[in-house]
mmCIF file of C-alpha atoms and ligand atoms in Angstrom:
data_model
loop_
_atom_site.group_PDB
_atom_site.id
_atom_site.type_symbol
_atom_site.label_atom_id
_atom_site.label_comp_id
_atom_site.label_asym_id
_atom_site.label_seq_id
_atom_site.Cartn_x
_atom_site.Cartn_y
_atom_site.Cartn_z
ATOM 1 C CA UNK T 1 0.000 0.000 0.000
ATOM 2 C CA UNK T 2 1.513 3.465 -0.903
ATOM 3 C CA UNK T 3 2.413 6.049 1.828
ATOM 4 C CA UNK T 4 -0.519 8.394 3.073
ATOM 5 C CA UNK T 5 1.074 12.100 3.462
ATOM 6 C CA UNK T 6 -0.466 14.628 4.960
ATOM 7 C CA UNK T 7 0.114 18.136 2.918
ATOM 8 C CA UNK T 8 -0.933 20.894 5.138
ATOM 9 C CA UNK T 9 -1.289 24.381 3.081
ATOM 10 C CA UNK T 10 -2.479 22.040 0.379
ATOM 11 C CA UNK T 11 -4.761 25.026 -0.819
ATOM 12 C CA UNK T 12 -1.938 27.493 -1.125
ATOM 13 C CA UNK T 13 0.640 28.267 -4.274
ATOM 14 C CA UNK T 14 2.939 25.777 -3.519
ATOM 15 C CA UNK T 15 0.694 23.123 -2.117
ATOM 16 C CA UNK T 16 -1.700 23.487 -5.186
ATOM 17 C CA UNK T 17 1.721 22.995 -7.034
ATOM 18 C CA UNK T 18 3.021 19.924 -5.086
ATOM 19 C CA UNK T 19 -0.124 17.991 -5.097
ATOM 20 C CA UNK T 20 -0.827 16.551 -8.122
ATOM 21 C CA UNK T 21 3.246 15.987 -8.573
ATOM 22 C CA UNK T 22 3.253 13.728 -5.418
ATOM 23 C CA UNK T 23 -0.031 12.205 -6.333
ATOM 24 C CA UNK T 24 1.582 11.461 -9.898
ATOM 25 C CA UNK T 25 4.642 9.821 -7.920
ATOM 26 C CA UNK T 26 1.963 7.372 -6.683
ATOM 27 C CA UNK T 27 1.684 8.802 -2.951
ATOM 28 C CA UNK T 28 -1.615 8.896 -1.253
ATOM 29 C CA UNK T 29 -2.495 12.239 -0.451
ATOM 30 C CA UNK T 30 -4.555 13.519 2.544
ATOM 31 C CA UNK T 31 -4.589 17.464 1.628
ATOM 32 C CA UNK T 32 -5.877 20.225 4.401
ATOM 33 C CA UNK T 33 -5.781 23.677 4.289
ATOM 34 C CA UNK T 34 -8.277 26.108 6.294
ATOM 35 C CA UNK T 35 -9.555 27.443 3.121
ATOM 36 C CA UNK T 36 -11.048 25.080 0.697
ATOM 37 C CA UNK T 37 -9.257 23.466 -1.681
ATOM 38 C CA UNK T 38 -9.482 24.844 -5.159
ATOM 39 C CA UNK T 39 -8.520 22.499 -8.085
ATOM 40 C CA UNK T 40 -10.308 19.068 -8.769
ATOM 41 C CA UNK T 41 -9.012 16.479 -6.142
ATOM 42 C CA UNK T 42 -5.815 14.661 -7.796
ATOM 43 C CA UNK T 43 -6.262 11.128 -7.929
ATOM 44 C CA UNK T 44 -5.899 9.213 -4.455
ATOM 45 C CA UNK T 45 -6.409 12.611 -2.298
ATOM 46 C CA UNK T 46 -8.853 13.959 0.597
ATOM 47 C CA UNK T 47 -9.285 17.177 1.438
ATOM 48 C CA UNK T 48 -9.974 17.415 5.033
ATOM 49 C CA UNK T 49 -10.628 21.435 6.129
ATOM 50 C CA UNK T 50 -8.738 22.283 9.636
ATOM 51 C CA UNK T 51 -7.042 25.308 11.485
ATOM 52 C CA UNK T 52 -3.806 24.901 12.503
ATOM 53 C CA UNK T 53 -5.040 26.431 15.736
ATOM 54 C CA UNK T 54 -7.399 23.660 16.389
ATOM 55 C CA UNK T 55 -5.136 21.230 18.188
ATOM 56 C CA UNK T 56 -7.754 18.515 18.672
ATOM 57 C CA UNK T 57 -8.094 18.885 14.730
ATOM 58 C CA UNK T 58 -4.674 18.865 14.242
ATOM 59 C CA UNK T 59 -4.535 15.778 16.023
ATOM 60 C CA UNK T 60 -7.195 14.002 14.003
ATOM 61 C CA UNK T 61 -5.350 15.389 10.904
ATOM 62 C CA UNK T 62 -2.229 13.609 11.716
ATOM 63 C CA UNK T 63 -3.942 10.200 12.936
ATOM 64 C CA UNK T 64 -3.097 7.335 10.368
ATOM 65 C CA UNK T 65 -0.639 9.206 8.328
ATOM 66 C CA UNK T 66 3.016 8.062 7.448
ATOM 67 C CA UNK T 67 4.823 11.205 6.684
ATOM 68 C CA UNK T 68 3.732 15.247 6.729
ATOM 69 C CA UNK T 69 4.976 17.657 4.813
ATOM 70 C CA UNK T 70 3.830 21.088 5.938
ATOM 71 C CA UNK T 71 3.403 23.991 3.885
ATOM 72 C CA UNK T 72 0.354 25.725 5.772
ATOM 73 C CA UNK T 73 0.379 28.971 7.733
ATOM 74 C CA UNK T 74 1.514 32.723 7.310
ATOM 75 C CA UNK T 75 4.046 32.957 4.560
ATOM 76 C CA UNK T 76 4.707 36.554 4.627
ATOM 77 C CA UNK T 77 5.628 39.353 7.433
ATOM 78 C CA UNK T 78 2.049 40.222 9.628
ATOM 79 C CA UNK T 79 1.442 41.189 12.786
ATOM 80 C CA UNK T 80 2.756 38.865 15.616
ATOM 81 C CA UNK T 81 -0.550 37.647 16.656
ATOM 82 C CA UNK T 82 -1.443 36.394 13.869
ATOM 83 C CA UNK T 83 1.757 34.414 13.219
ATOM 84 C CA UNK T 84 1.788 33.082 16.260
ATOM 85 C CA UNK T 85 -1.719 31.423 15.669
ATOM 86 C CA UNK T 86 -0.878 29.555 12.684
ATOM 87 C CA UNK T 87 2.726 29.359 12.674
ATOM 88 C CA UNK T 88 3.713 28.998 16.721
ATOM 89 C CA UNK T 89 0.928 27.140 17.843
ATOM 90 C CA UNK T 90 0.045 25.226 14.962
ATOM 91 C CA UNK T 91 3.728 23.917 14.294
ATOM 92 C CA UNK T 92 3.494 22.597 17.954
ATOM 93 C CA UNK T 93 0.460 21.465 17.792
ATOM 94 C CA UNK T 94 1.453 19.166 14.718
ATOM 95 C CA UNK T 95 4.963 18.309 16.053
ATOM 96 C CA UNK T 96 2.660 17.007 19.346
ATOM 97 C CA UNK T 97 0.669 14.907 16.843
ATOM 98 C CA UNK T 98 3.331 13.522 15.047
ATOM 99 C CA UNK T 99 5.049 12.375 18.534
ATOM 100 C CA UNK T 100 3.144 9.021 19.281
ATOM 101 C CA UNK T 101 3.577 7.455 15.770
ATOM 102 C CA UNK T 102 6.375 9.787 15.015
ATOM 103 C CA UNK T 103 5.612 10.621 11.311
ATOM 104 C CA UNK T 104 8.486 12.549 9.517
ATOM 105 C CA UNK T 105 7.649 16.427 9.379
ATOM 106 C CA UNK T 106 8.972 18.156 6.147
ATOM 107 C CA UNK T 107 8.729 21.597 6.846
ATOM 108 C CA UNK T 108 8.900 24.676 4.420
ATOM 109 C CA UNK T 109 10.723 26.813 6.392
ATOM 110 C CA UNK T 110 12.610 29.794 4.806
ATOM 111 C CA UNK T 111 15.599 32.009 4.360
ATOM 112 C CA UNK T 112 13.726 34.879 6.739
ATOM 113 C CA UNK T 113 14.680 33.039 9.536
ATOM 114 C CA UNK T 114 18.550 34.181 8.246
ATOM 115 C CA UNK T 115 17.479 37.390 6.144
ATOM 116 C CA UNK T 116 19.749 39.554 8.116
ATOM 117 C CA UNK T 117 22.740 38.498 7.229
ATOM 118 C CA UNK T 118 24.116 40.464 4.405
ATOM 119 C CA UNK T 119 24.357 39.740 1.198
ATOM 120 C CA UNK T 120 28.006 39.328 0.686
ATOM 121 C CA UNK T 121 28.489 36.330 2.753
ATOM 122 C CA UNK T 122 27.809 32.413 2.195
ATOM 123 C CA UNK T 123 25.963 31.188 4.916
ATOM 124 C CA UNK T 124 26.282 27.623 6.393
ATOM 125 C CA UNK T 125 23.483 25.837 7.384
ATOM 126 C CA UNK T 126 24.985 26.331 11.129
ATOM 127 C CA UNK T 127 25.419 29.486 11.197
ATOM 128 C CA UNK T 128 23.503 31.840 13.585
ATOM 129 C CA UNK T 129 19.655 32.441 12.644
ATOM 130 C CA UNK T 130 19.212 36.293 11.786
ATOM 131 C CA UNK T 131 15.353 36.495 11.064
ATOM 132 C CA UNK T 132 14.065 38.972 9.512
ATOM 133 C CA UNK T 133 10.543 39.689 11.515
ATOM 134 C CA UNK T 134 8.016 38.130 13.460
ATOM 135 C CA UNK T 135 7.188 35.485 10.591
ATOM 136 C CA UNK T 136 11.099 34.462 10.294
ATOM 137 C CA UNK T 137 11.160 33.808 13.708
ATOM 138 C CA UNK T 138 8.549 32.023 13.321
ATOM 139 C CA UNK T 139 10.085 29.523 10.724
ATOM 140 C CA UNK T 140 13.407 29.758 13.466
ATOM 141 C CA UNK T 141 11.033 28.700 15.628
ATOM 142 C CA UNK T 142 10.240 25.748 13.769
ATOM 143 C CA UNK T 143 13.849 24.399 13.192
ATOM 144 C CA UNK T 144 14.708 24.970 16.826
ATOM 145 C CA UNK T 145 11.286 22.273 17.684
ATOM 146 C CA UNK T 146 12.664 20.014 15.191
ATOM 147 C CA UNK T 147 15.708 19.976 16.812
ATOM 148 C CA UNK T 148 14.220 19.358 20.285
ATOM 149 C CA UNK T 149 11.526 16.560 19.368
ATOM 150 C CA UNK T 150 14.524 14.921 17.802
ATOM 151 C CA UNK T 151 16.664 15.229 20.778
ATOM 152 C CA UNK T 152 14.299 14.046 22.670
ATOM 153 C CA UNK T 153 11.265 12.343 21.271
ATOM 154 C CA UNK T 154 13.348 10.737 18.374
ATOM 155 C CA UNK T 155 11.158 12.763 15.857
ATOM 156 C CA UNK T 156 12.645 12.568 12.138
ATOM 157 C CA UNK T 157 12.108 16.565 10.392
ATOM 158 C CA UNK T 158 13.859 17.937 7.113
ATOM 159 C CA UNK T 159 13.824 21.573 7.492
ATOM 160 C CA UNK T 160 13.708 23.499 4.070
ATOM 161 C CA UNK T 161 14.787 26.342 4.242
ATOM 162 C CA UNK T 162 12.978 27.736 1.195
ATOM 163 C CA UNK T 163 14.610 30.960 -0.913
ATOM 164 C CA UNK T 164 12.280 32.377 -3.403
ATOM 165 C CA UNK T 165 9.798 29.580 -5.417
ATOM 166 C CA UNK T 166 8.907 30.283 -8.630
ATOM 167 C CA UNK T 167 8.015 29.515 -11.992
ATOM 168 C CA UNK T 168 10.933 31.736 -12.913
ATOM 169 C CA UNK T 169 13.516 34.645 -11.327
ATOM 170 C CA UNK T 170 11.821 38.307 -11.793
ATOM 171 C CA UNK T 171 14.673 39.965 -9.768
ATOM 172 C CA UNK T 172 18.616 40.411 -9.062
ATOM 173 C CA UNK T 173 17.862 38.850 -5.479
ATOM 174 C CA UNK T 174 16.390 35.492 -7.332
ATOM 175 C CA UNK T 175 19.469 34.869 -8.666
ATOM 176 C CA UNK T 176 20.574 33.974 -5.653
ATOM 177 C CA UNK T 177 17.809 32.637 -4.138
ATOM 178 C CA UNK T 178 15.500 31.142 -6.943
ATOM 179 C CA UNK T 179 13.868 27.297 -6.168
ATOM 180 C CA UNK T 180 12.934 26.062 -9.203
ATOM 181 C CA UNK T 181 9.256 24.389 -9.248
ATOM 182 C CA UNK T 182 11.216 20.761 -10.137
ATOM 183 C CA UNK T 183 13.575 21.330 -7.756
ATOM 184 C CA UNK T 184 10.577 22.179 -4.960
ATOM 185 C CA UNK T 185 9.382 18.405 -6.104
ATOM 186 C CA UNK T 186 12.887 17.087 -6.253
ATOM 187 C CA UNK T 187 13.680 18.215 -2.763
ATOM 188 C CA UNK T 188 10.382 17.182 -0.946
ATOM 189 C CA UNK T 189 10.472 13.674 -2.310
ATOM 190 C CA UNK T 190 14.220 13.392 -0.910
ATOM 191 C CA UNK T 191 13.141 14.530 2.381
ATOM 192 C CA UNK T 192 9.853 12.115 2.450
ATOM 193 C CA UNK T 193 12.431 8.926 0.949
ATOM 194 C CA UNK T 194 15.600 9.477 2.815
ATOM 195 C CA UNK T 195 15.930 6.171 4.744
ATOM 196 C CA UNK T 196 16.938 8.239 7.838
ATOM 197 C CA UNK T 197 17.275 12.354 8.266
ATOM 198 C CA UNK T 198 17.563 13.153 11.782
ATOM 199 C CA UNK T 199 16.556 16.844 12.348
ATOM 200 C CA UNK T 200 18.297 18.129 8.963
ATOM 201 C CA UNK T 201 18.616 21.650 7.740
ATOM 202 C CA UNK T 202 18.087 22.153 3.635
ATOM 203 C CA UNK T 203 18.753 25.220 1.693
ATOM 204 C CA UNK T 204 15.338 25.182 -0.082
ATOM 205 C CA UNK T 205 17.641 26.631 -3.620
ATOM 206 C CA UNK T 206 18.340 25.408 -6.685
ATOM 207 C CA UNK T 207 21.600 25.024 -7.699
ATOM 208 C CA UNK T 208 22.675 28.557 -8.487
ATOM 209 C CA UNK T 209 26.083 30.119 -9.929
ATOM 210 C CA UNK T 210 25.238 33.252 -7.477
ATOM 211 C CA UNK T 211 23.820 31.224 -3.952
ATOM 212 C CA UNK T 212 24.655 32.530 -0.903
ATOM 213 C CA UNK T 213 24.363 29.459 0.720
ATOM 214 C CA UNK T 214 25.748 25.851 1.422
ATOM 215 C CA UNK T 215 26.789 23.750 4.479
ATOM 216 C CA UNK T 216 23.692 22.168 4.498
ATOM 217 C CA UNK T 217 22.307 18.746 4.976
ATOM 218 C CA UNK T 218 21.284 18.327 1.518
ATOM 219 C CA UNK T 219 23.830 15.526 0.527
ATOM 220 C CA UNK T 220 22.628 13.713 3.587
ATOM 221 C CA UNK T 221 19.224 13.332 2.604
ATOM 222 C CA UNK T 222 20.064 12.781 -1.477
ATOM 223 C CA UNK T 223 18.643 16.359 -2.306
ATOM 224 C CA UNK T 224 20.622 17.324 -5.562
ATOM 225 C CA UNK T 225 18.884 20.512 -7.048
ATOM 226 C CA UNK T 226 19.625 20.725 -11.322
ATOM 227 C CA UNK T 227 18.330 24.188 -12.292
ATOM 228 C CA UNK T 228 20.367 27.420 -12.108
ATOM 229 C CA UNK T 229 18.973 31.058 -12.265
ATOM 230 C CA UNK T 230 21.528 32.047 -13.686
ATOM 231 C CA UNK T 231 20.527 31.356 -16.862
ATOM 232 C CA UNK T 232 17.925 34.582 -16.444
ATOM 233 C CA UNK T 233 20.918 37.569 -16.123
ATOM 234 C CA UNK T 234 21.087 40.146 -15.797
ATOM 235 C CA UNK T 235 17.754 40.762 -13.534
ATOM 236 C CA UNK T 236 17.187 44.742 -11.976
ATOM 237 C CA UNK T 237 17.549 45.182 -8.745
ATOM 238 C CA UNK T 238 14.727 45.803 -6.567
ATOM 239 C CA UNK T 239 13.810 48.195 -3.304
ATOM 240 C CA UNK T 240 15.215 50.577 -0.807
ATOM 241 C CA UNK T 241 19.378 50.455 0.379
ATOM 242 C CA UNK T 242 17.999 47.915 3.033
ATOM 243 C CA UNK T 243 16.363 45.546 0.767
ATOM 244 C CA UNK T 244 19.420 45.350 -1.465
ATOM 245 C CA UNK T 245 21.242 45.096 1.520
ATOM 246 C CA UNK T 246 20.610 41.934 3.159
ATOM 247 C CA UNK T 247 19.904 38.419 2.381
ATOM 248 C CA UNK T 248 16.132 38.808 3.077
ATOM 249 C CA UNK T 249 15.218 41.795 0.850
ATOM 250 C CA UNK T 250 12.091 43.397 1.013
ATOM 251 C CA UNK T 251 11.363 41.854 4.147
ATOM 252 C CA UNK T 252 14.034 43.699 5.885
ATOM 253 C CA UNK T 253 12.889 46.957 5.207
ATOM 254 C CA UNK T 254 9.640 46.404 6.713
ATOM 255 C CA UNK T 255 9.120 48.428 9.757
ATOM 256 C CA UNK T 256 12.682 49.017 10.091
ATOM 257 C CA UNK T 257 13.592 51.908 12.750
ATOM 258 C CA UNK T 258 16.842 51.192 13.409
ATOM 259 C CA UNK T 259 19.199 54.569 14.663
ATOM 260 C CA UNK T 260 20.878 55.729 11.268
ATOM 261 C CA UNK T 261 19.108 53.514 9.172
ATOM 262 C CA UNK T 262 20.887 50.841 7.052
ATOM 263 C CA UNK T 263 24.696 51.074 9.671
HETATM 264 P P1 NAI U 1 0.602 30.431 0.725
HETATM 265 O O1 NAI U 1 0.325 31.586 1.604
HETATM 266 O O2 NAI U 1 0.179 30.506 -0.695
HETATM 267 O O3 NAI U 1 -0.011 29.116 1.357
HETATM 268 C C1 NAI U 1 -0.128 28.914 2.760
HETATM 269 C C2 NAI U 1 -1.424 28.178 3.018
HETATM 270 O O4 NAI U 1 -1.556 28.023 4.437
HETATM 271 C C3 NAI U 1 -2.666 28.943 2.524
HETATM 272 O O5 NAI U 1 -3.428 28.135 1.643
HETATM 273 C C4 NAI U 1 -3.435 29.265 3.786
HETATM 274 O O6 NAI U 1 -4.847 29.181 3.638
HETATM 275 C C5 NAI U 1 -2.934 28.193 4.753
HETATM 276 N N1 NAI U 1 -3.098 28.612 6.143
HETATM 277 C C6 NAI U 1 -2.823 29.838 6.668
HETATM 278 N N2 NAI U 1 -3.191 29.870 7.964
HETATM 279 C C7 NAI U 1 -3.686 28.648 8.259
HETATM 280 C C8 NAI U 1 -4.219 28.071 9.428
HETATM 281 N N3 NAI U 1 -4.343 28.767 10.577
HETATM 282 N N4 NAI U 1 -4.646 26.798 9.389
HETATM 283 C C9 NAI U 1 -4.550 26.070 8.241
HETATM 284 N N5 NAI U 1 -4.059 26.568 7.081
HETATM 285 C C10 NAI U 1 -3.621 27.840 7.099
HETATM 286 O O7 NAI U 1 2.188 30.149 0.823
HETATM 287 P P2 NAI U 1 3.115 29.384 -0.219
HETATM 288 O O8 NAI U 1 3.824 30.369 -1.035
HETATM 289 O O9 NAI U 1 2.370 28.273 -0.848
HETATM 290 O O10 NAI U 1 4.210 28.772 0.790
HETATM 291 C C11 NAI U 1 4.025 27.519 1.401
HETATM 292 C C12 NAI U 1 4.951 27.432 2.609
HETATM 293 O O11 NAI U 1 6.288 27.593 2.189
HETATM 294 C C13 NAI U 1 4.682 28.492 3.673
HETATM 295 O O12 NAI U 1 4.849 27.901 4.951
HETATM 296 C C14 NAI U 1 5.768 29.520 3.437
HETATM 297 O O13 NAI U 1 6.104 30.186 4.639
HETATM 298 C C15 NAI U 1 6.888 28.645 2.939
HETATM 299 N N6 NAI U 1 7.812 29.375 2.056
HETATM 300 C C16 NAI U 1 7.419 29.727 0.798
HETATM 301 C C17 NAI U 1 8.269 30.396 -0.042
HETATM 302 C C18 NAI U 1 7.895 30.738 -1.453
HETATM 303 O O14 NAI U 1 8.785 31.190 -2.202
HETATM 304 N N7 NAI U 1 6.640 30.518 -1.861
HETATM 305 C C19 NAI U 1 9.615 30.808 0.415
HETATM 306 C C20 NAI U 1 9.923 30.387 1.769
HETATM 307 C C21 NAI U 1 9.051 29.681 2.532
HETATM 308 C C1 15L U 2 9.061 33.620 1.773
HETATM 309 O O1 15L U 2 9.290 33.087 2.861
HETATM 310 C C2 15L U 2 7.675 33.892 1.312
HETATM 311 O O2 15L U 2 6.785 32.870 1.725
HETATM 312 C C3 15L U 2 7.580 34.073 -0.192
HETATM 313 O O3 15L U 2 6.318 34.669 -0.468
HETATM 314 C C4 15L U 2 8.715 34.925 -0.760
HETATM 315 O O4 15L U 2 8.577 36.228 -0.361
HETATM 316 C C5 15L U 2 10.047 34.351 -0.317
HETATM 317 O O5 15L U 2 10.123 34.123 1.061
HETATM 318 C C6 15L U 2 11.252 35.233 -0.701
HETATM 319 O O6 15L U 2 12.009 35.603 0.184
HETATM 320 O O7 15L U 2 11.423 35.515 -1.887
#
């Protein structure tokens, strides 16, 4: 019988994207989203409707499933309560579910949670987590559970640490940060068929002549990206000093008060 994998966010841009690719890959699909789902149902999929919030639906969500790979949640900067709703307490609320039967958690997390370190250096996967605002924190947030529940629960989670996914690069920052739509599919499936991952960190990146990052885990859990962005240059550059400044771009720049702005 083929895996069940629960896709939470299944109703967003990537999910929409990601299910019918893993359904075509022959997984079984249980999708869930709080808003409905919009496409016709690939073939072998549910769509079950829940709010991260909920953590006795969360529970339910996770019951019976062999692997999750979660997409859902805030994916941009808002106000902290709302990311704390869906991306605080609904992480934990899944890691929690995923404890008993301990079901692999793939998690899109993303370069915010570094996106103020500049743009001149190449990051390791180890290096110190610089978010970028209450919704990179929130993704830090996330690695630093995965790390815990494997610690000490023995829970398996791939962390990707997603740059900018897209059918193509619009901007000079993409070139460094692009994630091809292939390589999105390429990487989850490594993460869901790696034979063992511990808590792993994954620059979510193709492979790109202009990355900023490496050190990662990616080897480890047979993740080999094959597009480049590159292949787009020249692209303009985007935003205010502090968006071209640092690794997170526009993200940086908003609400930023620091004293003499940009030193
Ligand atoms: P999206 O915003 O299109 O999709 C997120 C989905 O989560 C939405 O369908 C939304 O309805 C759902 N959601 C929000 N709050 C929820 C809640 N309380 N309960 C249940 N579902 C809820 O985002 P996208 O672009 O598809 O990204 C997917 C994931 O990848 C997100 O976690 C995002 O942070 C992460 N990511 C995406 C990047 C990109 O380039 N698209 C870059 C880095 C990370
Ligand atoms: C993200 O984390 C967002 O979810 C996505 O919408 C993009 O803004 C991406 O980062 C990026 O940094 O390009």
């Amino acid at each position: 019988m083929a895996r069940l994998i629960l896709l939470t966010g299944a109703s967003g841009t990537l999910g929409r994207l990601l299910a019918p690719r893993l359904a075509a890959r022959g997984y079984r699909l249980r999708l869930s989203d709080i808003a409905p789902f919009p496409d016709p149902l690939p073939q072998g999929a549910e769509f079950v409707r829940a709010d991260l919030a909920d953590e006795p639906a969360i529970r339910a969500l996770v019951e019976g499933t062999d692997a999750i790979v979660h997409l859902g949640g805030i994916s941009v900067e808002k106000p902290f309560r709302q990311v704390i709703d869906a991306n605080i307490l609904g992480l934990t609320h899944l890691f929690e579910a995923a404890r008993h039967d301990r079901q692999r958690i793939v998690f899109a997390s993303s370069n915010h949670a570094i996106g103020f370190h500049e743009r001149g250096e190449t990051l390791d996967a180890t290096d110190p987590m610089r978010p970028d605002g209450y919704y990179g924190l929130s993704k830090a947030y996330g690695e630093l559970l995965g790390s815990m529940m494997f610690d000490k629960h023995g829970l398996e989670s791939v962390h990707m640490r997603i740059g900018s996914c897209l059918p193509k690069p619009t901007e000079a920052r993409h070139l460094s940060t692009w994630l091809s739509h292939d390589d999105l599919e390429r990487l989850v499936v490594a993460a869901l068929e790696a034979e063992a991952t511990g808590c792993a960190i994954v620059w979510g990146v193709s492979a790109n002549t202009r990355s900023w990052w490496a050190g990662d885990d990616a080897a480890r859990i047979g993740y080999a990206p094959q597009d480049d962005a590159e292949r787009f240059a020249p692209l303009p550059e985007e935003g205010d000093a502090i968006t071209r400044r640092y690794q997170g771009g526009s993200f940086t720049a908003i609400d930023y008060s620091k004293d003499g702005a940009g030193q």
